[in-house]
Coordinates of C-alpha atoms and ligand atoms in Angstrom, one line a residue:
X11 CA 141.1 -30.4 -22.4
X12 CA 142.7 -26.8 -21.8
X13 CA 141.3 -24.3 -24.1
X14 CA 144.6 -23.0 -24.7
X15 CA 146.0 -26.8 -26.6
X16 CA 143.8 -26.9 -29.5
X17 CA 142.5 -24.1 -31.9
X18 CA 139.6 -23.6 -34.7
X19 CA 139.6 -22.2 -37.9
X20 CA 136.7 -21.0 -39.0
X21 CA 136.5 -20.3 -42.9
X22 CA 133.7 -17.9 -43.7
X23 CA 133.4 -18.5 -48.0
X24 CA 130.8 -17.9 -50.7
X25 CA 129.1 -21.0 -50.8
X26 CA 130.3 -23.1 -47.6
X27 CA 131.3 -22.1 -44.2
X28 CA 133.7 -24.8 -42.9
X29 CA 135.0 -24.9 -39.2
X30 CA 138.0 -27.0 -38.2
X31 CA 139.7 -27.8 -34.9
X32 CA 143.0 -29.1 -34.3
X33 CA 146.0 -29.2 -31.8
X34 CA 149.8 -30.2 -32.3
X35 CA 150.6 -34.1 -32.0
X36 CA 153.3 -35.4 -30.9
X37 CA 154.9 -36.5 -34.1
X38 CA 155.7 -32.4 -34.9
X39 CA 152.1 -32.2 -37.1
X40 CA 148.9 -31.0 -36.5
X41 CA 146.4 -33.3 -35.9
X42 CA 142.7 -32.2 -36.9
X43 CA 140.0 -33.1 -34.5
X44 CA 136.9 -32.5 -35.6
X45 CA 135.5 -30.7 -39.1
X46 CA 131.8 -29.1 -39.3
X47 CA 130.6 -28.0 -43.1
X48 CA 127.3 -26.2 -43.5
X49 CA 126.2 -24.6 -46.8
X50 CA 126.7 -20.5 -46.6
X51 CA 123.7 -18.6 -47.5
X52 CA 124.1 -15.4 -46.5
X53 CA 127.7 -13.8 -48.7
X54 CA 127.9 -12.5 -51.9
X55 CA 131.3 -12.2 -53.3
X56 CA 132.8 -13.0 -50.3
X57 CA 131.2 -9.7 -48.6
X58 CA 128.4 -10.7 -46.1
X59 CA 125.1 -9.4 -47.1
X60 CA 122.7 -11.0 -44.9
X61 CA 124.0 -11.5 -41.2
X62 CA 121.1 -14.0 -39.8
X63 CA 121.5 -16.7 -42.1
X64 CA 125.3 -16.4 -41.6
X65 CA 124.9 -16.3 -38.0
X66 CA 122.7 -19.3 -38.2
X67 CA 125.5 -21.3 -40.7
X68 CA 128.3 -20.0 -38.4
X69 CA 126.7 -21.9 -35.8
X70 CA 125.6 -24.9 -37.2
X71 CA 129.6 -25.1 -38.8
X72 CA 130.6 -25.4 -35.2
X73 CA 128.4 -27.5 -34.0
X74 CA 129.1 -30.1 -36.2
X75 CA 133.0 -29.9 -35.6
X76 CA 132.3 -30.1 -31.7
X77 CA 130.6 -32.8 -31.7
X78 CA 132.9 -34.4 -33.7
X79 CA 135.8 -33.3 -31.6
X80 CA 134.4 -33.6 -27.9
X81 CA 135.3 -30.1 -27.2
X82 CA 133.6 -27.3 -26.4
X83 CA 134.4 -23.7 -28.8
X84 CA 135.1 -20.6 -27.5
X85 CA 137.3 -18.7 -29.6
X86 CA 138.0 -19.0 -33.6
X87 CA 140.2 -18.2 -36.1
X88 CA 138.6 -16.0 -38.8
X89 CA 139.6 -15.5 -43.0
X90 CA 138.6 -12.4 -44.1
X91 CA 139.0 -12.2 -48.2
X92 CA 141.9 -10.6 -49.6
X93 CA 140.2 -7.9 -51.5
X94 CA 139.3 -6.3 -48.3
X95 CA 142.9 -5.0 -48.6
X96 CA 144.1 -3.2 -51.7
X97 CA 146.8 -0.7 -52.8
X98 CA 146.2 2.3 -55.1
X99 CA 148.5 5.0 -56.5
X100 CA 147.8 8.5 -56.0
X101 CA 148.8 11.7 -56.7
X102 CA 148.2 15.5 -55.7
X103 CA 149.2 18.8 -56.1
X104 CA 148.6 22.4 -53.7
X105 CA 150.6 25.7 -54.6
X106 CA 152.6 27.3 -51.7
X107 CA 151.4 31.3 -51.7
X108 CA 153.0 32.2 -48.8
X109 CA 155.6 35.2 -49.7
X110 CA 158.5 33.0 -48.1
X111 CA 157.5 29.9 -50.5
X112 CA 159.0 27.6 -47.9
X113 CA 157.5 24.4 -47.5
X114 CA 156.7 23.3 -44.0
X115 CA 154.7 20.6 -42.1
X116 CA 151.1 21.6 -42.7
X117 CA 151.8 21.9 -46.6
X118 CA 153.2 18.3 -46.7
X119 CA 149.9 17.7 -44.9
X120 CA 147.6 19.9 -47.2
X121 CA 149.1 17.7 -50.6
X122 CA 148.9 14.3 -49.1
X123 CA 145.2 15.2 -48.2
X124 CA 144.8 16.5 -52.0
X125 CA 146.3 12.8 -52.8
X126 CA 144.0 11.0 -50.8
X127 CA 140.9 12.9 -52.6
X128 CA 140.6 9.8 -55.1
X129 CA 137.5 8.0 -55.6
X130 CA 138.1 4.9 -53.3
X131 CA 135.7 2.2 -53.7
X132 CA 132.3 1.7 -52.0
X133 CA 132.4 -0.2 -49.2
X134 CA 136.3 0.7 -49.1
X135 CA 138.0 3.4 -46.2
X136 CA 141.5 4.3 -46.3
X137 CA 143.4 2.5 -43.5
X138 CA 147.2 3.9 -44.5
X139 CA 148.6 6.5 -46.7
X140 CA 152.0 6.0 -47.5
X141 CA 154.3 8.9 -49.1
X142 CA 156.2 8.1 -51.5
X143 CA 158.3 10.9 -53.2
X144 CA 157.6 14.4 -53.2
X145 CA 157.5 16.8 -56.7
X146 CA 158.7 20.3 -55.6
X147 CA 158.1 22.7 -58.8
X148 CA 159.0 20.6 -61.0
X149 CA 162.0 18.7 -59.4
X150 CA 160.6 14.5 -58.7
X151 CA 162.1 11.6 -56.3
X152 CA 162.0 14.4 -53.3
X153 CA 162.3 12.7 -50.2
X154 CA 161.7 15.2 -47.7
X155 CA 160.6 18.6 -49.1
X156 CA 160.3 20.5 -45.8
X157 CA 162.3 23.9 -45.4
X158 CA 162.9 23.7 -49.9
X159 CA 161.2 27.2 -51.7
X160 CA 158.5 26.3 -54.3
X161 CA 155.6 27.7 -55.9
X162 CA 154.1 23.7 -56.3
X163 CA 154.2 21.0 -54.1
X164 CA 153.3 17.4 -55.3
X165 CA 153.1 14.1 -53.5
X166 CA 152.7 10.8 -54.7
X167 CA 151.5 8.1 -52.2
X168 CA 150.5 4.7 -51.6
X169 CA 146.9 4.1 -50.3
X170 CA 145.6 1.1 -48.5
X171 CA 142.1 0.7 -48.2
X172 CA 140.4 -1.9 -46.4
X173 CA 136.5 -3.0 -46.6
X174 CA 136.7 -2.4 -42.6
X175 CA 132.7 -2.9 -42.3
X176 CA 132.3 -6.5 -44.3
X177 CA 135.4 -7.4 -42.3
X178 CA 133.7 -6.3 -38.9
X179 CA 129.7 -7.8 -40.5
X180 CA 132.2 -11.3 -40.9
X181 CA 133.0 -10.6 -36.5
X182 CA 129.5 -9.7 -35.5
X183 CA 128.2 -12.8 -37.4
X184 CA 131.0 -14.9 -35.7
X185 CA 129.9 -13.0 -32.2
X186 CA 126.6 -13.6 -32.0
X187 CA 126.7 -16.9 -32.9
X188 CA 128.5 -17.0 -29.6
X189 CA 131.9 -16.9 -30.1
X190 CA 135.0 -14.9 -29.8
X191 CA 137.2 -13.7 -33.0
X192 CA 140.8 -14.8 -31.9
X193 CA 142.3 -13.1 -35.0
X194 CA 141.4 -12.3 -38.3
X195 CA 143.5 -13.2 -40.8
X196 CA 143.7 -12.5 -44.7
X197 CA 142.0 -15.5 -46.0
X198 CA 144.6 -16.3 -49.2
X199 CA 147.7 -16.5 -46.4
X200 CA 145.9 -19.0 -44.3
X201 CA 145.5 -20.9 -47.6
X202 CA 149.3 -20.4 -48.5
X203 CA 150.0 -21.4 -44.9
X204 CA 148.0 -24.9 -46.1
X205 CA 150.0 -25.5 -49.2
X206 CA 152.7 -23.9 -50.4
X207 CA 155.9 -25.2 -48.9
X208 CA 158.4 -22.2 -47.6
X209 CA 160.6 -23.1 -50.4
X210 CA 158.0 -21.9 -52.6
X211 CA 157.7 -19.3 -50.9
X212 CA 161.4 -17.8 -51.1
X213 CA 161.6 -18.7 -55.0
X214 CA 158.3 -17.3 -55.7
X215 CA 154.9 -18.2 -56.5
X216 CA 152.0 -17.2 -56.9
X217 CA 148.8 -18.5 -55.1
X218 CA 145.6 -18.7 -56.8
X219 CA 142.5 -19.4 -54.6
X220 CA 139.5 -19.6 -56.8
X221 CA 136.3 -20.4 -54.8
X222 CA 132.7 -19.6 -55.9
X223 CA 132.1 -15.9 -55.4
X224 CA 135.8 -15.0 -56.0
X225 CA 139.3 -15.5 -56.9
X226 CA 141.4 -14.8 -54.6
X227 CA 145.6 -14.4 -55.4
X228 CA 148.7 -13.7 -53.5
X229 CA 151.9 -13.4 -54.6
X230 CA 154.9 -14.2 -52.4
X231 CA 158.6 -13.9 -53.0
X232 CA 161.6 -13.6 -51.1
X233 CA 159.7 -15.2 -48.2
X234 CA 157.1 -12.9 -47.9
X235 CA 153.6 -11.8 -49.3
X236 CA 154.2 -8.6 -52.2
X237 CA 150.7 -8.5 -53.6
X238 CA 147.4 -9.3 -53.0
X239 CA 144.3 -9.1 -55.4
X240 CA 141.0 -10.3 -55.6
X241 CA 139.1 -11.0 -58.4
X242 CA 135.0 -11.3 -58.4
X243 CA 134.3 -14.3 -60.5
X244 CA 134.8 -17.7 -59.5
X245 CA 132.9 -21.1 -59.8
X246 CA 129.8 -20.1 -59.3
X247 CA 129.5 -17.9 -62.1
X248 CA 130.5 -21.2 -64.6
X249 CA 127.8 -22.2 -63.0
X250 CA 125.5 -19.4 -63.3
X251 CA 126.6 -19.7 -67.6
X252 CA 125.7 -23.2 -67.7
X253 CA 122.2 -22.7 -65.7
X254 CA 121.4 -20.0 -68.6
X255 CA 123.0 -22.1 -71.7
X256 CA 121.0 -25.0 -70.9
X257 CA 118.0 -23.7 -69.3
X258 CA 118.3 -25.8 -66.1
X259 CA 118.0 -24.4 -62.4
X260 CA 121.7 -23.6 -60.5
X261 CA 121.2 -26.8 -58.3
X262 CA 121.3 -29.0 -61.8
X263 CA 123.4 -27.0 -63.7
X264 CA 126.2 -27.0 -60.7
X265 CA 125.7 -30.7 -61.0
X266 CA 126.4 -30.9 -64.6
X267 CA 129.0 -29.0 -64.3
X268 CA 130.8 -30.9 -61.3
X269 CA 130.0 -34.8 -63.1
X270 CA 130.3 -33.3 -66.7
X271 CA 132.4 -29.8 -67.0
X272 CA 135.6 -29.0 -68.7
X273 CA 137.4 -25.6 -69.5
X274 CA 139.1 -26.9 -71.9
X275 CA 137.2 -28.2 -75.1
X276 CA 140.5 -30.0 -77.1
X277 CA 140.7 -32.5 -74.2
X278 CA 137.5 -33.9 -75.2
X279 CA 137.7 -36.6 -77.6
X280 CA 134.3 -37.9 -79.5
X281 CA 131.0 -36.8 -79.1
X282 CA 129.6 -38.4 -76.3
X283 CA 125.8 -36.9 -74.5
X284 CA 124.2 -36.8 -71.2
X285 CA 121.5 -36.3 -70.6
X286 CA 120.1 -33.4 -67.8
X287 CA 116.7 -32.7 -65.8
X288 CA 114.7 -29.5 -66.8
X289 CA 113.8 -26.6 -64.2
X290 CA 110.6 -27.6 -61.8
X291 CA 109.0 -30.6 -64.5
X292 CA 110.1 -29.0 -67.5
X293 CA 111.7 -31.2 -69.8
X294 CA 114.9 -31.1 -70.0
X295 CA 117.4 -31.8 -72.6
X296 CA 120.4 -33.9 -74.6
X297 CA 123.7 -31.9 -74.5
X298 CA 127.6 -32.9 -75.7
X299 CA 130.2 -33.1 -73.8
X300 CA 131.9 -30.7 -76.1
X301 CA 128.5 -28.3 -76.5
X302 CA 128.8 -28.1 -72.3
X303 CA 132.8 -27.3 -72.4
X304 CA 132.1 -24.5 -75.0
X305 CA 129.5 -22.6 -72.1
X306 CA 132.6 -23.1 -69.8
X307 CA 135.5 -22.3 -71.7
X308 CA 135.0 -18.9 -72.1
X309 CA 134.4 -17.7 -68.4
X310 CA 137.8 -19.6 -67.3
X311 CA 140.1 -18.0 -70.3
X312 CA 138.4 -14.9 -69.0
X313 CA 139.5 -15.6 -65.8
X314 CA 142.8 -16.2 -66.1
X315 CA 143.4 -13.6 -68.5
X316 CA 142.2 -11.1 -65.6
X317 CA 144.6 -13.3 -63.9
X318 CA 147.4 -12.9 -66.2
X319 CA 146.8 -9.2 -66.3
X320 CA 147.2 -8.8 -63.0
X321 CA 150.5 -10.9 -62.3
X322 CA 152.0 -8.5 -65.0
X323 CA 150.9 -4.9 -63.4
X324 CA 152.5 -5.8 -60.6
X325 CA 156.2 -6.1 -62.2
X326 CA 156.7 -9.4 -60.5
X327 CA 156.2 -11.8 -63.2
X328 CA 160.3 -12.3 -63.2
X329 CA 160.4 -13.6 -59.5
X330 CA 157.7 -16.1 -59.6
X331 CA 160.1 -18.4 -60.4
X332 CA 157.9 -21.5 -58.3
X333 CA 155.1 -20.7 -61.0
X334 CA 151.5 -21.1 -59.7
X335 CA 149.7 -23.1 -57.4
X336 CA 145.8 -23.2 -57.4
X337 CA 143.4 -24.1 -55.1
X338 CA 139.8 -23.6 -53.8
X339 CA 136.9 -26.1 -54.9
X340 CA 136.8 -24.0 -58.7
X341 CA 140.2 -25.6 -59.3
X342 CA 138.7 -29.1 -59.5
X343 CA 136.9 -28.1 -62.4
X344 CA 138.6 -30.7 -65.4
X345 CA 140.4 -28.8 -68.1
X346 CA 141.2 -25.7 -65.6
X347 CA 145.2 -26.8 -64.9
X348 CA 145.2 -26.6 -68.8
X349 CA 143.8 -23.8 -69.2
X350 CA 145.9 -22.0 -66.8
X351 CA 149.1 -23.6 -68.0
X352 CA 148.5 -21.9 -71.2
X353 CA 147.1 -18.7 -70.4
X354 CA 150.0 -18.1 -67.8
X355 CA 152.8 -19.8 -69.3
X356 CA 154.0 -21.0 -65.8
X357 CA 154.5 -24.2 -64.1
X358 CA 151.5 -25.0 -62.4
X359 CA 150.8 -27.2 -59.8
X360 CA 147.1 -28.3 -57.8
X361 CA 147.5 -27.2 -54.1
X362 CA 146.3 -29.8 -51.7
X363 CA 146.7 -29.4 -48.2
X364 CA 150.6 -30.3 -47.2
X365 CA 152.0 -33.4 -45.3
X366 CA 152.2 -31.6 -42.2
X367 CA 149.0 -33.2 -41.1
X368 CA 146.7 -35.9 -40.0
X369 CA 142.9 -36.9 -38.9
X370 CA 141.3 -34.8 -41.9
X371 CA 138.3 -36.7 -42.5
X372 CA 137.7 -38.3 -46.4
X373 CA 137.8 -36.0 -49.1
X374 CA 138.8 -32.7 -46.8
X375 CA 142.4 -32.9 -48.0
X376 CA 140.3 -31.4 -51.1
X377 CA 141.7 -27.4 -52.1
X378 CA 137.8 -26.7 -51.2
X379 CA 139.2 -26.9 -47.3
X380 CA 142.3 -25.5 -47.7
X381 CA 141.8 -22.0 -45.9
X382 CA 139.8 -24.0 -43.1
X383 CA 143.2 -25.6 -42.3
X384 CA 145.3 -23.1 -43.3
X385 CA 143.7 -21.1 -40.1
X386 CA 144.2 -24.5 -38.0
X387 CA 148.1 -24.0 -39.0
X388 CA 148.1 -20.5 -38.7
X389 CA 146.5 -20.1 -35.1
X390 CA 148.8 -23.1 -34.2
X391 CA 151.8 -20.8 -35.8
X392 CA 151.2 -17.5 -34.4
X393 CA 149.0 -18.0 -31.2
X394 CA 152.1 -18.0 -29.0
X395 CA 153.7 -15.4 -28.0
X396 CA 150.9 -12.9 -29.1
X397 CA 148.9 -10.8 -26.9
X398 CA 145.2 -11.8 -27.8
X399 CA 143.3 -9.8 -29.9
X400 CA 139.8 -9.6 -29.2
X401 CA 137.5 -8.5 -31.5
X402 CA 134.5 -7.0 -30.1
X403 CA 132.4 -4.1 -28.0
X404 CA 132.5 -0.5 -29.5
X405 CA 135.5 -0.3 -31.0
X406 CA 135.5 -2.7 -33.0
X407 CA 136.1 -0.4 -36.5
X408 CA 139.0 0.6 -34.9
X409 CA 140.4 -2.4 -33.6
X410 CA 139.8 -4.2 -37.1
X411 CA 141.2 -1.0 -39.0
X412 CA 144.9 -1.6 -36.5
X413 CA 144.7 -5.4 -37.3
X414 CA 144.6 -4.6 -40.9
X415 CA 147.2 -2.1 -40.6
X416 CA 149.2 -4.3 -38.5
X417 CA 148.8 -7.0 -41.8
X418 CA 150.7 -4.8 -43.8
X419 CA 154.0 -4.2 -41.4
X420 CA 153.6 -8.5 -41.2
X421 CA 153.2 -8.7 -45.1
X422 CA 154.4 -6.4 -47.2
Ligands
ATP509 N1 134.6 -31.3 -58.5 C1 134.3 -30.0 -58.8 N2 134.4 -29.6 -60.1 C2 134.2 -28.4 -60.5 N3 133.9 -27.4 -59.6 C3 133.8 -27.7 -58.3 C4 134.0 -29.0 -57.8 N4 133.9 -29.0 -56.5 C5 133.6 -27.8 -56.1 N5 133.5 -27.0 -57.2 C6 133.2 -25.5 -57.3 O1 134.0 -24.8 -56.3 C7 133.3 -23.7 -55.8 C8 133.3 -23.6 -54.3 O2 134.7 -23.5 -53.9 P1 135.1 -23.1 -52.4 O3 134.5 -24.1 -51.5 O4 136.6 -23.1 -52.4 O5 134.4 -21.7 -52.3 P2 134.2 -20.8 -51.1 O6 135.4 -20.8 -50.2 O7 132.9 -21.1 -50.4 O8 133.9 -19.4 -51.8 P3 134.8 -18.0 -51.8 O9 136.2 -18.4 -51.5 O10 134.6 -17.5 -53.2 O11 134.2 -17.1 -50.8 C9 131.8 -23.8 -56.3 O12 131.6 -22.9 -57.4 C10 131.8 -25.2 -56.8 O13 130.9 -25.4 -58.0
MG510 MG1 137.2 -19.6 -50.1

């Protein structure tokens, strides 16, 4: 088979790292191939921390799907997590001492530096500054200030910044497992591109991804993305509170969680127990359904009042008028929907991957795979037509700082 006919997504998450390949059927849908799922060892939070065990999972994810798909990888398709992108406000203010106090270019230049002096995040570099308005004196909404007289001159402006080193960590993993990085993409819109429907899209929604390290969310209207936010909490750390309320190791505890969990405790009716196994030969212990749900509850109200939060700072509460769709292997927990439904007071639905698709294997129509496929629909989308983009050699900070860049004129 040409290289060129079929393509692989490769989703790089907190606890699994799932490639998928898969080409365009006849029918009009994309038909998936082959799926490979190893366990991911080596992220925290989404951010890689320790590149040979990623490396290692990055090729064993490959393997898997090749053999299943008779064909051999060269390239993939890569989700990088949404918060490697964020927007912040910022301000600044220089005085003009010149006798003539007449602005000109290297003034405008001087203020937007003083603007960009904000503390920006570790791990974060500022890949755009955007103007906004100008302040001359003390006159606002100035569009273009140069050739005015003032004694002040203040700028307000948009700055992107961009985790450009985990994004490029996520490519040298990918590379030296021995494999070229078609394209990154920001992980949340290869989800959306899995399932929200372009209706949705138009009438607004708002996209909640919430995996193990993090929770990812987008929010689209009109057609296109107008936020993007990522939140560090996410399955694993219901996980982490039932491991410390019951005294069990993580591997049990996500267990319990998964056969016995709920975030919502008035959907339990009775008292019915289980029974769980201690950590290394300890004994363990007798717990009630409703005693489990009230370890859980809390961390998922937290959530989704950070959630909640969120949606409202942005202004665009009004035009989500599709309400919410969640996904990622988190949303499966029982009780979530509820809990959701309550907290954000919109219409809520449980994004599994769309119709547009056959030949996923049992159980990988589950939200846990839908960024994997997402990428399958995206490279499929956006592969023609583009002139390739190859991440790799020296310049790669640059070349990932452009594609990021190049996501905002796309997005937003
Ligand atoms: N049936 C289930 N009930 C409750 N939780 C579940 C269930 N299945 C999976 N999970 C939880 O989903 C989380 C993993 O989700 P997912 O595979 O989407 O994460 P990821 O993509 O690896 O991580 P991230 O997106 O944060 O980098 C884990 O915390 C796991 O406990
Ligand atoms: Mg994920």
């Amino acid at each position: 088979m040409k290289k060129q006919e079929f393509v692989v997504g490769l989703d790089i998450g907190t606890t699994k790292i799932c490639a998928m390949i898969g080409r365009h059927h006849e029918s009009g849908v994309v038909e998936i191939m082959g799926t490979g799922v190893t366990p991911s060892k080596g992220l925290r939070k989404g951010v890689v921390i320790n590149l040979e065990s990623t490396i290692d999972s990055v090729e064993r994810a490959i393997e898997e799907a090749e053999g299943e798909s008779g064909v051999e990888v060269t390239r993939v398709f890569t989700g990088i997590a949404g918060g490697h992108i964020r927007g912040v406000n910022s301000r600044g203010v220089v005085g003009i001492s010149r006798t003539s106090r007449e602005v000109n270019r290297r003034d405008v230049e001087r203020v937007i530096n003083a603007a960009k002096a904000v503390a920006i995040p570790l791990e974060q570099e500022v890949i755009h500054v955007i103007p906004q308005e100008f302040t001359v004196d003390d006159q606002d909404g100035v569009k273009n200030p140069i050739g005015m007289s003032a004694n002040r001159l203040g700028a307000e402006v948009h700055i992107v910044t961009g985790a450009v080193t985990s994004a490029q960590n996520i490519i040298k993993s990918v590379n030296r497992a021995g494999f070229e990085v078609e394209d990154i993409v920001l992980g949340p819109l290869a989800s959306a591109e899995a399932v929200l429907s372009p209706e949705e899209k138009r009438s607004g929604v708002v996209l909640i991804d919430i995996g193990g390290g993090t929770t990812d969310m987008v929010i689209f209207s009109r057609g296109s993305i107008r936020h993007s936010e990522v939140l560090a909490l996410g399955g694993d750390h219901v996980t982490n509170d039932v491991s410390i309320g019951l005294r069990t190791s993580p591997k049990q505890a996500e267990e319990v969680k998964k056969a016995y969990g709920c975030a919502t405790v008035s959907l339990i009716k009775g008292e019915e127990f289980f029974h769980y196994p201690g950590m290394e030969g300890r004994r363990g212990g007798k717990v009630s359904l409703s005693q489990l749900c009230e370890i859980i509850e809390p961390r998922i109200e937290e959530l989704f009042t950070l959630v909640n939060a969120d949606i409202d700072r942005t202004g665009l509460s009004r035009s989500v008028s599709a309400g919410a769709v969640l996904t990622g292997g988190a949303s499966l927990l029982r009780g979530l929907p509820e809990m959701a439904e309550r907290i954000l007071r919109l219409p809520l639905r449980l994004g599994k991957t769309n119709g547009r698709i056959r030949g996923l294997g049992k159980g990988k129509d589950s939200p846990i795979y839908a960024t994997a496929v997402g990428l399958v629909h995206y490279g499929l989308t956006y592969r023609q037509g583009k002139k390739m983009a190859r991440f790799k050699g020296r310049n790669l900070f640059s070349q990932v700082a452009l594609r990021m860049k190049e996501w905002l004129g796309e997005f937003f």
